[in-house]
PDB file of C-alpha atoms and ligand atoms in Angstrom:
ATOM      1  CA  MET A   1     212.664 176.811 157.627  1.00 62.00           C
ATOM      2  CA  LYS A   2     213.363 173.617 159.822  1.00 85.00           C
ATOM      3  CA  ARG A   3     210.472 172.669 161.958  1.00 96.00           C
ATOM      4  CA  LYS A   4     211.602 171.306 165.706  1.00 97.00           C
ATOM      5  CA  ARG A   5     210.360 167.480 165.991  1.00 98.00           C
ATOM      6  CA  ARG A   6     208.656 166.422 168.896  1.00 98.00           C
ATOM      7  CA  LEU A   7     207.096 163.205 170.174  1.00 98.00           C
ATOM      8  CA  ALA A   8     203.592 163.766 171.518  1.00 98.00           C
ATOM      9  CA  PRO A   9     202.329 160.406 172.998  1.00 98.00           C
ATOM     10  CA  SER A  10     198.473 160.214 173.531  1.00 98.00           C
ATOM     11  CA  ILE A  11     197.221 159.017 176.727  1.00 98.00           C
ATOM     12  CA  LEU A  12     194.234 157.608 175.278  1.00 98.00           C
ATOM     13  CA  ALA A  13     196.074 154.238 174.946  1.00 97.00           C
ATOM     14  CA  ALA A  14     197.515 154.650 178.353  1.00 98.00           C
ATOM     15  CA  ASP A  15     196.703 152.591 181.933  1.00 97.00           C
ATOM     16  CA  PHE A  16     194.637 155.175 183.633  1.00 97.00           C
ATOM     17  CA  MET A  17     195.265 153.383 186.917  1.00 97.00           C
ATOM     18  CA  HIS A  18     199.292 154.032 186.364  1.00 97.00           C
ATOM     19  CA  LEU A  19     198.710 157.251 184.328  1.00 98.00           C
ATOM     20  CA  GLN A  20     201.361 159.295 186.294  1.00 98.00           C
ATOM     21  CA  GLU A  21     203.978 156.456 186.062  1.00 98.00           C
ATOM     22  CA  GLN A  22     203.332 156.152 182.437  1.00 98.00           C
ATOM     23  CA  VAL A  23     203.639 159.605 181.712  1.00 98.00           C
ATOM     24  CA  ASP A  24     206.706 159.936 183.532  1.00 98.00           C
ATOM     25  CA  ALA A  25     208.251 157.021 181.569  1.00 98.00           C
ATOM     26  CA  ALA A  26     207.319 158.537 178.254  1.00 98.00           C
ATOM     27  CA  ILE A  27     209.072 161.930 179.345  1.00 98.00           C
ATOM     28  CA  ALA A  28     211.940 159.954 180.472  1.00 98.00           C
ATOM     29  CA  GLY A  29     212.018 158.321 177.104  1.00 98.00           C
ATOM     30  CA  GLY A  30     212.135 161.951 175.495  1.00 98.00           C
ATOM     31  CA  ALA A  31     208.203 163.043 174.777  1.00 98.00           C
ATOM     32  CA  GLU A  32     208.234 166.556 174.756  1.00 98.00           C
ATOM     33  CA  MET A  33     204.337 167.096 174.505  1.00 98.00           C
ATOM     34  CA  LEU A  34     201.714 165.042 175.869  1.00 98.00           C
ATOM     35  CA  HIS A  35     198.655 164.526 173.442  1.00 98.00           C
ATOM     36  CA  PHE A  36     194.946 164.657 175.259  1.00 98.00           C
ATOM     37  CA  ASP A  37     192.186 163.126 173.152  1.00 98.00           C
ATOM     38  CA  VAL A  38     188.879 164.460 174.010  1.00 98.00           C
ATOM     39  CA  MET A  39     185.926 162.672 172.411  1.00 98.00           C
ATOM     40  CA  ASP A  40     182.188 163.510 173.129  1.00 98.00           C
ATOM     41  CA  GLY A  41     180.243 160.736 171.482  1.00 98.00           C
ATOM     42  CA  VAL A  42     178.686 163.336 168.954  1.00 98.00           C
ATOM     43  CA  PHE A  43     181.573 164.443 166.497  1.00 98.00           C
ATOM     44  CA  VAL A  44     182.981 160.884 167.067  1.00 98.00           C
ATOM     45  CA  PRO A  45     181.229 157.771 168.343  1.00 97.00           C
ATOM     46  CA  ALA A  46     183.573 157.342 171.328  1.00 98.00           C
ATOM     47  CA  ILE A  47     183.533 159.285 174.462  1.00 98.00           C
ATOM     48  CA  SER A  48     187.009 159.570 176.389  1.00 98.00           C
ATOM     49  CA  PHE A  49     187.590 162.019 179.014  1.00 98.00           C
ATOM     50  CA  GLY A  50     187.429 165.824 179.719  1.00 98.00           C
ATOM     51  CA  MET A  51     188.342 168.608 181.905  1.00 98.00           C
ATOM     52  CA  PRO A  52     188.803 166.854 185.341  1.00 98.00           C
ATOM     53  CA  VAL A  53     191.242 164.434 183.947  1.00 98.00           C
ATOM     54  CA  LEU A  54     192.981 167.548 182.079  1.00 98.00           C
ATOM     55  CA  LYS A  55     193.226 169.430 185.316  1.00 98.00           C
ATOM     56  CA  SER A  56     194.746 166.524 187.201  1.00 98.00           C
ATOM     57  CA  VAL A  57     197.228 165.552 184.380  1.00 98.00           C
ATOM     58  CA  LYS A  58     198.306 169.366 184.185  1.00 98.00           C
ATOM     59  CA  LYS A  59     199.217 169.124 187.943  1.00 97.00           C
ATOM     60  CA  GLY A  60     201.550 166.028 187.361  1.00 95.00           C
ATOM     61  CA  CYS A  61     203.063 166.735 184.215  1.00 96.00           C
ATOM     62  CA  ALA A  62     205.640 169.291 183.168  1.00 96.00           C
ATOM     63  CA  ILE A  63     205.518 169.014 179.179  1.00 98.00           C
ATOM     64  CA  PRO A  64     202.924 171.111 177.267  1.00 98.00           C
ATOM     65  CA  LEU A  65     199.524 169.560 176.966  1.00 98.00           C
ATOM     66  CA  ASP A  66     198.384 169.206 173.429  1.00 98.00           C
ATOM     67  CA  VAL A  67     194.644 169.064 173.829  1.00 99.00           C
ATOM     68  CA  HIS A  68     192.763 167.809 170.832  1.00 98.00           C
ATOM     69  CA  LEU A  69     189.219 168.474 171.018  1.00 99.00           C
ATOM     70  CA  MET A  70     187.104 165.972 168.864  1.00 98.00           C
ATOM     71  CA  ILE A  71     183.695 167.513 169.991  1.00 98.00           C
ATOM     72  CA  THR A  72     180.939 169.363 168.248  1.00 98.00           C
ATOM     73  CA  GLN A  73     180.849 173.284 168.370  1.00 98.00           C
ATOM     74  CA  PRO A  74     184.289 173.144 170.171  1.00 98.00           C
ATOM     75  CA  GLU A  75     183.724 176.878 170.890  1.00 98.00           C
ATOM     76  CA  ARG A  76     181.291 176.353 173.650  1.00 98.00           C
ATOM     77  CA  TYR A  77     184.294 174.847 175.617  1.00 98.00           C
ATOM     78  CA  VAL A  78     187.400 176.852 174.825  1.00 98.00           C
ATOM     79  CA  THR A  79     187.645 178.730 178.009  1.00 98.00           C
ATOM     80  CA  ASP A  80     187.158 175.496 180.281  1.00 98.00           C
ATOM     81  CA  PHE A  81     190.094 173.738 178.636  1.00 98.00           C
ATOM     82  CA  VAL A  82     192.210 176.921 178.586  1.00 98.00           C
ATOM     83  CA  ARG A  83     191.418 176.994 182.480  1.00 98.00           C
ATOM     84  CA  CYS A  84     192.214 173.192 182.901  1.00 98.00           C
ATOM     85  CA  GLY A  85     195.534 173.702 181.381  1.00 98.00           C
ATOM     86  CA  ALA A  86     195.772 173.236 177.546  1.00 98.00           C
ATOM     87  CA  ASP A  87     199.118 174.692 175.882  1.00 98.00           C
ATOM     88  CA  ILE A  88     197.688 174.003 172.405  1.00 98.00           C
ATOM     89  CA  LEU A  89     194.068 173.468 171.870  1.00 99.00           C
ATOM     90  CA  THR A  90     192.992 171.914 168.780  1.00 99.00           C
ATOM     91  CA  VAL A  91     189.789 172.088 167.210  1.00 99.00           C
ATOM     92  CA  HIS A  92     188.279 170.289 164.262  1.00 99.00           C
ATOM     93  CA  TYR A  93     187.649 172.238 161.158  1.00 98.00           C
ATOM     94  CA  GLU A  94     184.412 170.091 160.288  1.00 98.00           C
ATOM     95  CA  ALA A  95     183.111 170.455 163.853  1.00 98.00           C
ATOM     96  CA  MET A  96     182.843 174.514 163.618  1.00 98.00           C
ATOM     97  CA  LYS A  97     180.577 177.156 161.530  1.00 98.00           C
ATOM     98  CA  GLN A  98     183.104 179.671 161.938  1.00 98.00           C
ATOM     99  CA  PRO A  99     186.756 178.152 162.417  1.00 98.00           C
ATOM    100  CA  ALA A 100     188.525 181.745 162.314  1.00 98.00           C
ATOM    101  CA  ARG A 101     186.568 183.372 165.006  1.00 98.00           C
ATOM    102  CA  VAL A 102     187.178 179.969 167.248  1.00 98.00           C
ATOM    103  CA  LEU A 103     190.908 179.977 166.495  1.00 98.00           C
ATOM    104  CA  GLU A 104     191.054 183.813 167.257  1.00 98.00           C
ATOM    105  CA  GLU A 105     189.525 183.399 170.322  1.00 98.00           C
ATOM    106  CA  ILE A 106     191.899 180.459 171.542  1.00 98.00           C
ATOM    107  CA  ARG A 107     194.898 182.912 170.796  1.00 98.00           C
ATOM    108  CA  THR A 108     193.280 185.736 172.703  1.00 98.00           C
ATOM    109  CA  TRP A 109     193.681 183.426 175.629  1.00 98.00           C
ATOM    110  CA  GLY A 110     197.213 182.922 175.152  1.00 98.00           C
ATOM    111  CA  VAL A 111     197.094 179.457 174.011  1.00 98.00           C
ATOM    112  CA  LYS A 112     198.196 178.204 170.863  1.00 98.00           C
ATOM    113  CA  ALA A 113     195.631 177.322 168.479  1.00 99.00           C
ATOM    114  CA  GLY A 114     195.730 174.264 166.612  1.00 99.00           C
ATOM    115  CA  LEU A 115     193.212 173.098 163.760  1.00 99.00           C
ATOM    116  CA  ALA A 116     192.779 169.553 162.814  1.00 99.00           C
ATOM    117  CA  ILE A 117     191.454 167.984 159.926  1.00 98.00           C
ATOM    118  CA  SER A 118     189.716 164.658 159.336  1.00 98.00           C
ATOM    119  CA  PRO A 119     190.732 162.384 156.357  1.00 98.00           C
ATOM    120  CA  GLU A 120     187.576 163.750 154.362  1.00 98.00           C
ATOM    121  CA  THR A 121     188.756 167.332 154.328  1.00 98.00           C
ATOM    122  CA  ALA A 122     190.939 168.555 151.679  1.00 98.00           C
ATOM    123  CA  PRO A 123     193.954 170.895 152.697  1.00 98.00           C
ATOM    124  CA  GLU A 124     192.668 173.468 150.176  1.00 98.00           C
ATOM    125  CA  GLU A 125     189.663 173.869 152.588  1.00 98.00           C
ATOM    126  CA  VAL A 126     192.004 175.265 155.282  1.00 98.00           C
ATOM    127  CA  ARG A 127     194.840 177.061 153.565  1.00 98.00           C
ATOM    128  CA  GLU A 128     193.539 180.380 154.179  1.00 98.00           C
ATOM    129  CA  LEU A 129     193.751 179.695 157.958  1.00 98.00           C
ATOM    130  CA  LEU A 130     197.384 178.873 158.187  1.00 98.00           C
ATOM    131  CA  PRO A 131     198.317 182.366 159.393  1.00 98.00           C
ATOM    132  CA  GLN A 132     195.958 182.113 162.267  1.00 98.00           C
ATOM    133  CA  ILE A 133     197.193 178.822 163.681  1.00 98.00           C
ATOM    134  CA  ASP A 134     200.158 177.425 165.383  1.00 98.00           C
ATOM    135  CA  GLN A 135     199.625 173.826 164.670  1.00 98.00           C
ATOM    136  CA  ILE A 136     197.626 171.832 162.086  1.00 99.00           C
ATOM    137  CA  THR A 137     196.807 168.082 162.952  1.00 99.00           C
ATOM    138  CA  VAL A 138     196.516 166.266 159.824  1.00 98.00           C
ATOM    139  CA  MET A 139     194.275 163.104 160.871  1.00 98.00           C
ATOM    140  CA  THR A 140     195.818 160.010 159.288  1.00 98.00           C
ATOM    141  CA  VAL A 141     192.819 157.630 160.732  1.00 98.00           C
ATOM    142  CA  ARG A 142     189.380 158.492 160.982  1.00 98.00           C
ATOM    143  CA  PRO A 143     189.147 160.283 164.182  1.00 98.00           C
ATOM    144  CA  GLY A 144     187.625 158.526 167.344  1.00 96.00           C
ATOM    145  CA  PHE A 145     189.667 155.441 168.132  1.00 95.00           C
ATOM    146  CA  GLY A 146     193.216 154.612 168.782  1.00 95.00           C
ATOM    147  CA  GLY A 147     194.962 151.602 167.486  1.00 96.00           C
ATOM    148  CA  GLN A 148     193.928 151.930 163.685  1.00 97.00           C
ATOM    149  CA  THR A 149     195.893 151.587 160.554  1.00 98.00           C
ATOM    150  CA  TYR A 150     197.032 155.016 158.792  1.00 98.00           C
ATOM    151  CA  ILE A 151     195.263 155.816 155.580  1.00 98.00           C
ATOM    152  CA  PRO A 152     198.019 156.231 153.121  1.00 98.00           C
ATOM    153  CA  GLU A 153     195.904 159.063 150.801  1.00 97.00           C
ATOM    154  CA  CYS A 154     196.377 161.365 153.922  1.00 98.00           C
ATOM    155  CA  ILE A 155     200.303 161.472 153.686  1.00 98.00           C
ATOM    156  CA  GLU A 156     199.772 163.601 150.598  1.00 98.00           C
ATOM    157  CA  LYS A 157     197.942 166.193 152.428  1.00 98.00           C
ATOM    158  CA  VAL A 158     200.857 166.458 155.154  1.00 98.00           C
ATOM    159  CA  ARG A 159     203.249 166.852 151.872  1.00 98.00           C
ATOM    160  CA  THR A 160     200.986 169.535 150.439  1.00 98.00           C
ATOM    161  CA  ILE A 161     200.479 171.782 153.663  1.00 98.00           C
ATOM    162  CA  ALA A 162     204.183 171.245 154.462  1.00 98.00           C
ATOM    163  CA  ALA A 163     205.149 172.981 151.104  1.00 98.00           C
ATOM    164  CA  TRP A 164     202.546 175.756 151.751  1.00 98.00           C
ATOM    165  CA  VAL A 165     203.964 176.363 155.091  1.00 98.00           C
ATOM    166  CA  ASP A 166     207.681 176.347 153.891  1.00 98.00           C
ATOM    167  CA  GLU A 167     206.789 178.702 150.793  1.00 98.00           C
ATOM    168  CA  ALA A 168     205.143 181.353 152.912  1.00 98.00           C
ATOM    169  CA  GLY A 169     207.294 180.835 155.971  1.00 97.00           C
ATOM    170  CA  TYR A 170     204.673 180.357 158.428  1.00 98.00           C
ATOM    171  CA  ALA A 171     205.504 179.355 162.101  1.00 97.00           C
ATOM    172  CA  VAL A 172     203.262 176.442 161.983  1.00 98.00           C
ATOM    173  CA  ASP A 173     203.913 172.863 163.254  1.00 98.00           C
ATOM    174  CA  ILE A 174     202.640 169.970 161.400  1.00 98.00           C
ATOM    175  CA  GLU A 175     201.243 167.142 163.448  1.00 99.00           C
ATOM    176  CA  VAL A 176     200.092 163.564 162.384  1.00 98.00           C
ATOM    177  CA  ASP A 177     197.908 161.775 164.514  1.00 98.00           C
ATOM    178  CA  GLY A 178     196.945 157.932 164.050  1.00 98.00           C
ATOM    179  CA  GLY A 179     198.548 154.936 163.222  1.00 98.00           C
ATOM    180  CA  VAL A 180     202.198 155.891 163.623  1.00 98.00           C
ATOM    181  CA  LYS A 181     204.408 153.185 164.631  1.00 98.00           C
ATOM    182  CA  HIS A 182     207.815 152.447 164.789  1.00 98.00           C
ATOM    183  CA  ASP A 183     208.023 150.768 161.520  1.00 98.00           C
ATOM    184  CA  ASN A 184     206.256 153.556 159.479  1.00 98.00           C
ATOM    185  CA  ILE A 185     207.336 156.776 161.175  1.00 98.00           C
ATOM    186  CA  ASP A 186     209.615 157.509 158.347  1.00 98.00           C
ATOM    187  CA  VAL A 187     206.763 157.811 155.879  1.00 98.00           C
ATOM    188  CA  PHE A 188     205.142 160.785 158.319  1.00 98.00           C
ATOM    189  CA  LEU A 189     208.666 162.535 158.753  1.00 98.00           C
ATOM    190  CA  GLU A 190     209.839 162.412 154.948  1.00 98.00           C
ATOM    191  CA  ALA A 191     206.323 164.092 154.053  1.00 98.00           C
ATOM    192  CA  GLY A 192     207.100 166.760 156.436  1.00 98.00           C
ATOM    193  CA  ALA A 193     205.296 166.120 159.678  1.00 98.00           C
ATOM    194  CA  ASN A 194     207.213 167.444 162.766  1.00 98.00           C
ATOM    195  CA  VAL A 195     204.918 166.563 165.734  1.00 98.00           C
ATOM    196  CA  ILE A 196     204.222 163.082 165.856  1.00 98.00           C
ATOM    197  CA  VAL A 197     201.451 161.636 167.979  1.00 98.00           C
ATOM    198  CA  THR A 198     201.261 158.193 168.844  1.00 98.00           C
ATOM    199  CA  GLY A 199     199.123 156.218 171.314  1.00 98.00           C
ATOM    200  CA  SER A 200     199.255 152.488 170.929  1.00 97.00           C
ATOM    201  CA  ALA A 201     202.747 152.467 169.880  1.00 98.00           C
ATOM    202  CA  VAL A 202     204.188 154.035 173.191  1.00 98.00           C
ATOM    203  CA  PHE A 203     201.725 152.989 175.831  1.00 98.00           C
ATOM    204  CA  SER A 204     201.969 149.099 175.034  1.00 95.00           C
ATOM    205  CA  GLY A 205     204.759 147.226 176.629  1.00 96.00           C
ATOM    206  CA  ASP A 206     207.809 149.259 177.972  1.00 98.00           C
ATOM    207  CA  VAL A 207     206.754 152.946 177.575  1.00 98.00           C
ATOM    208  CA  LYS A 208     210.092 154.347 178.100  1.00 98.00           C
ATOM    209  CA  GLN A 209     211.933 152.261 175.628  1.00 98.00           C
ATOM    210  CA  ASN A 210     208.948 152.763 172.935  1.00 98.00           C
ATOM    211  CA  ALA A 211     209.433 156.408 173.173  1.00 98.00           C
ATOM    212  CA  GLU A 212     213.213 156.275 173.079  1.00 98.00           C
ATOM    213  CA  ILE A 213     212.864 154.137 169.533  1.00 98.00           C
ATOM    214  CA  PHE A 214     210.749 156.873 168.251  1.00 98.00           C
ATOM    215  CA  LEU A 215     213.111 159.553 169.369  1.00 98.00           C
ATOM    216  CA  GLN A 216     216.105 157.691 167.804  1.00 98.00           C
ATOM    217  CA  LYS A 217     214.257 157.315 164.461  1.00 98.00           C
ATOM    218  CA  MET A 218     213.173 160.959 164.623  1.00 98.00           C
ATOM    219  CA  GLN A 219     216.705 162.247 164.877  1.00 97.00           C
ATOM    220  CA  GLU A 220     218.009 159.628 162.040  1.00 96.00           C
ATOM    221  CA  ILE A 221     215.594 160.159 159.533  1.00 91.00           C
TER     222      ILE A 221
HETATM  223  C1  LIG B 301     192.195 159.015 167.426  1.00 96.78           C
HETATM  224  C2  LIG B 301     193.081 160.008 168.231  1.00 96.78           C
HETATM  225  C3  LIG B 301     194.756 159.709 168.430  1.00 96.78           C
HETATM  226  C4  LIG B 301     194.818 158.367 168.753  1.00 96.78           C
HETATM  227  C5  LIG B 301     196.343 157.975 168.299  1.00 96.78           C
HETATM  228  O1  LIG B 301     190.894 159.760 167.057  1.00 96.78           O
HETATM  229  O2  LIG B 301     193.177 161.165 167.873  1.00 96.78           O
HETATM  230  O3  LIG B 301     195.332 160.559 168.816  1.00 96.78           O
HETATM  231  O4  LIG B 301     194.730 158.011 170.132  1.00 96.78           O
HETATM  232  O5  LIG B 301     196.275 156.292 168.782  1.00 96.78           O
HETATM  233  P1  LIG B 301     197.219 155.376 167.711  1.00 96.78           P
HETATM  234  O6  LIG B 301     198.679 156.006 167.606  1.00 96.78           O
HETATM  235  O7  LIG B 301     197.058 154.350 168.423  1.00 96.78           O
HETATM  236  O8  LIG B 301     196.605 155.434 166.330  1.00 96.78           O
HETATM  237 ZN1  LIG B 302     194.232 162.810 168.640  1.00 96.78          ZN
END
């Protein structure tokens, strides 16, 4: 099954004083999802933003919001993030005691359930959860900061998961997150990823043009 390719710019790297403009430029350049990185200072060292910002972004953004929770015990906040406008709600495997229950709860709210795995997590650990999710996020950097260089070993995990998804025919999008640039996106696409998160490579310089270059490569490769 061919998975639709989508660009999901991460606003973590945006200029928050000009957020609407920058989001509009990313959409004009072809972005079809907006990636929203929530960090709690516990699961990851940094703290980013949360519900009030999501609520505002929802009002000014017509494309689906892909909310990536880098927070510990995310089950505490599922309903809050659903109410604030998440269209896809992604929780980290490493942050939960009962991932299957949390993923099920997300779906009961009519929101797409996403599962993220950090670099130390092997794909085998989450294989049995694939029928229960709509998207898997393979972290290609250690979660917590934008602007890092991707870890090549994580690419093999994308390949493995893509093979399982194809073989079983699951309707699961495969997202990669961290270190994707214009000059390395081919590596991620060729491994089987179809949702491309990118922060610094879109939001530094000309946002619309940066997105367009990604889109062009996503069509060509
Ligand atoms: C990292 C975040 C990423 C990050 C991507 O913890 O989950 O979404 O913002 O940014 P770049 O593309 O700069 O690596
Ligand atoms: Zn992210």
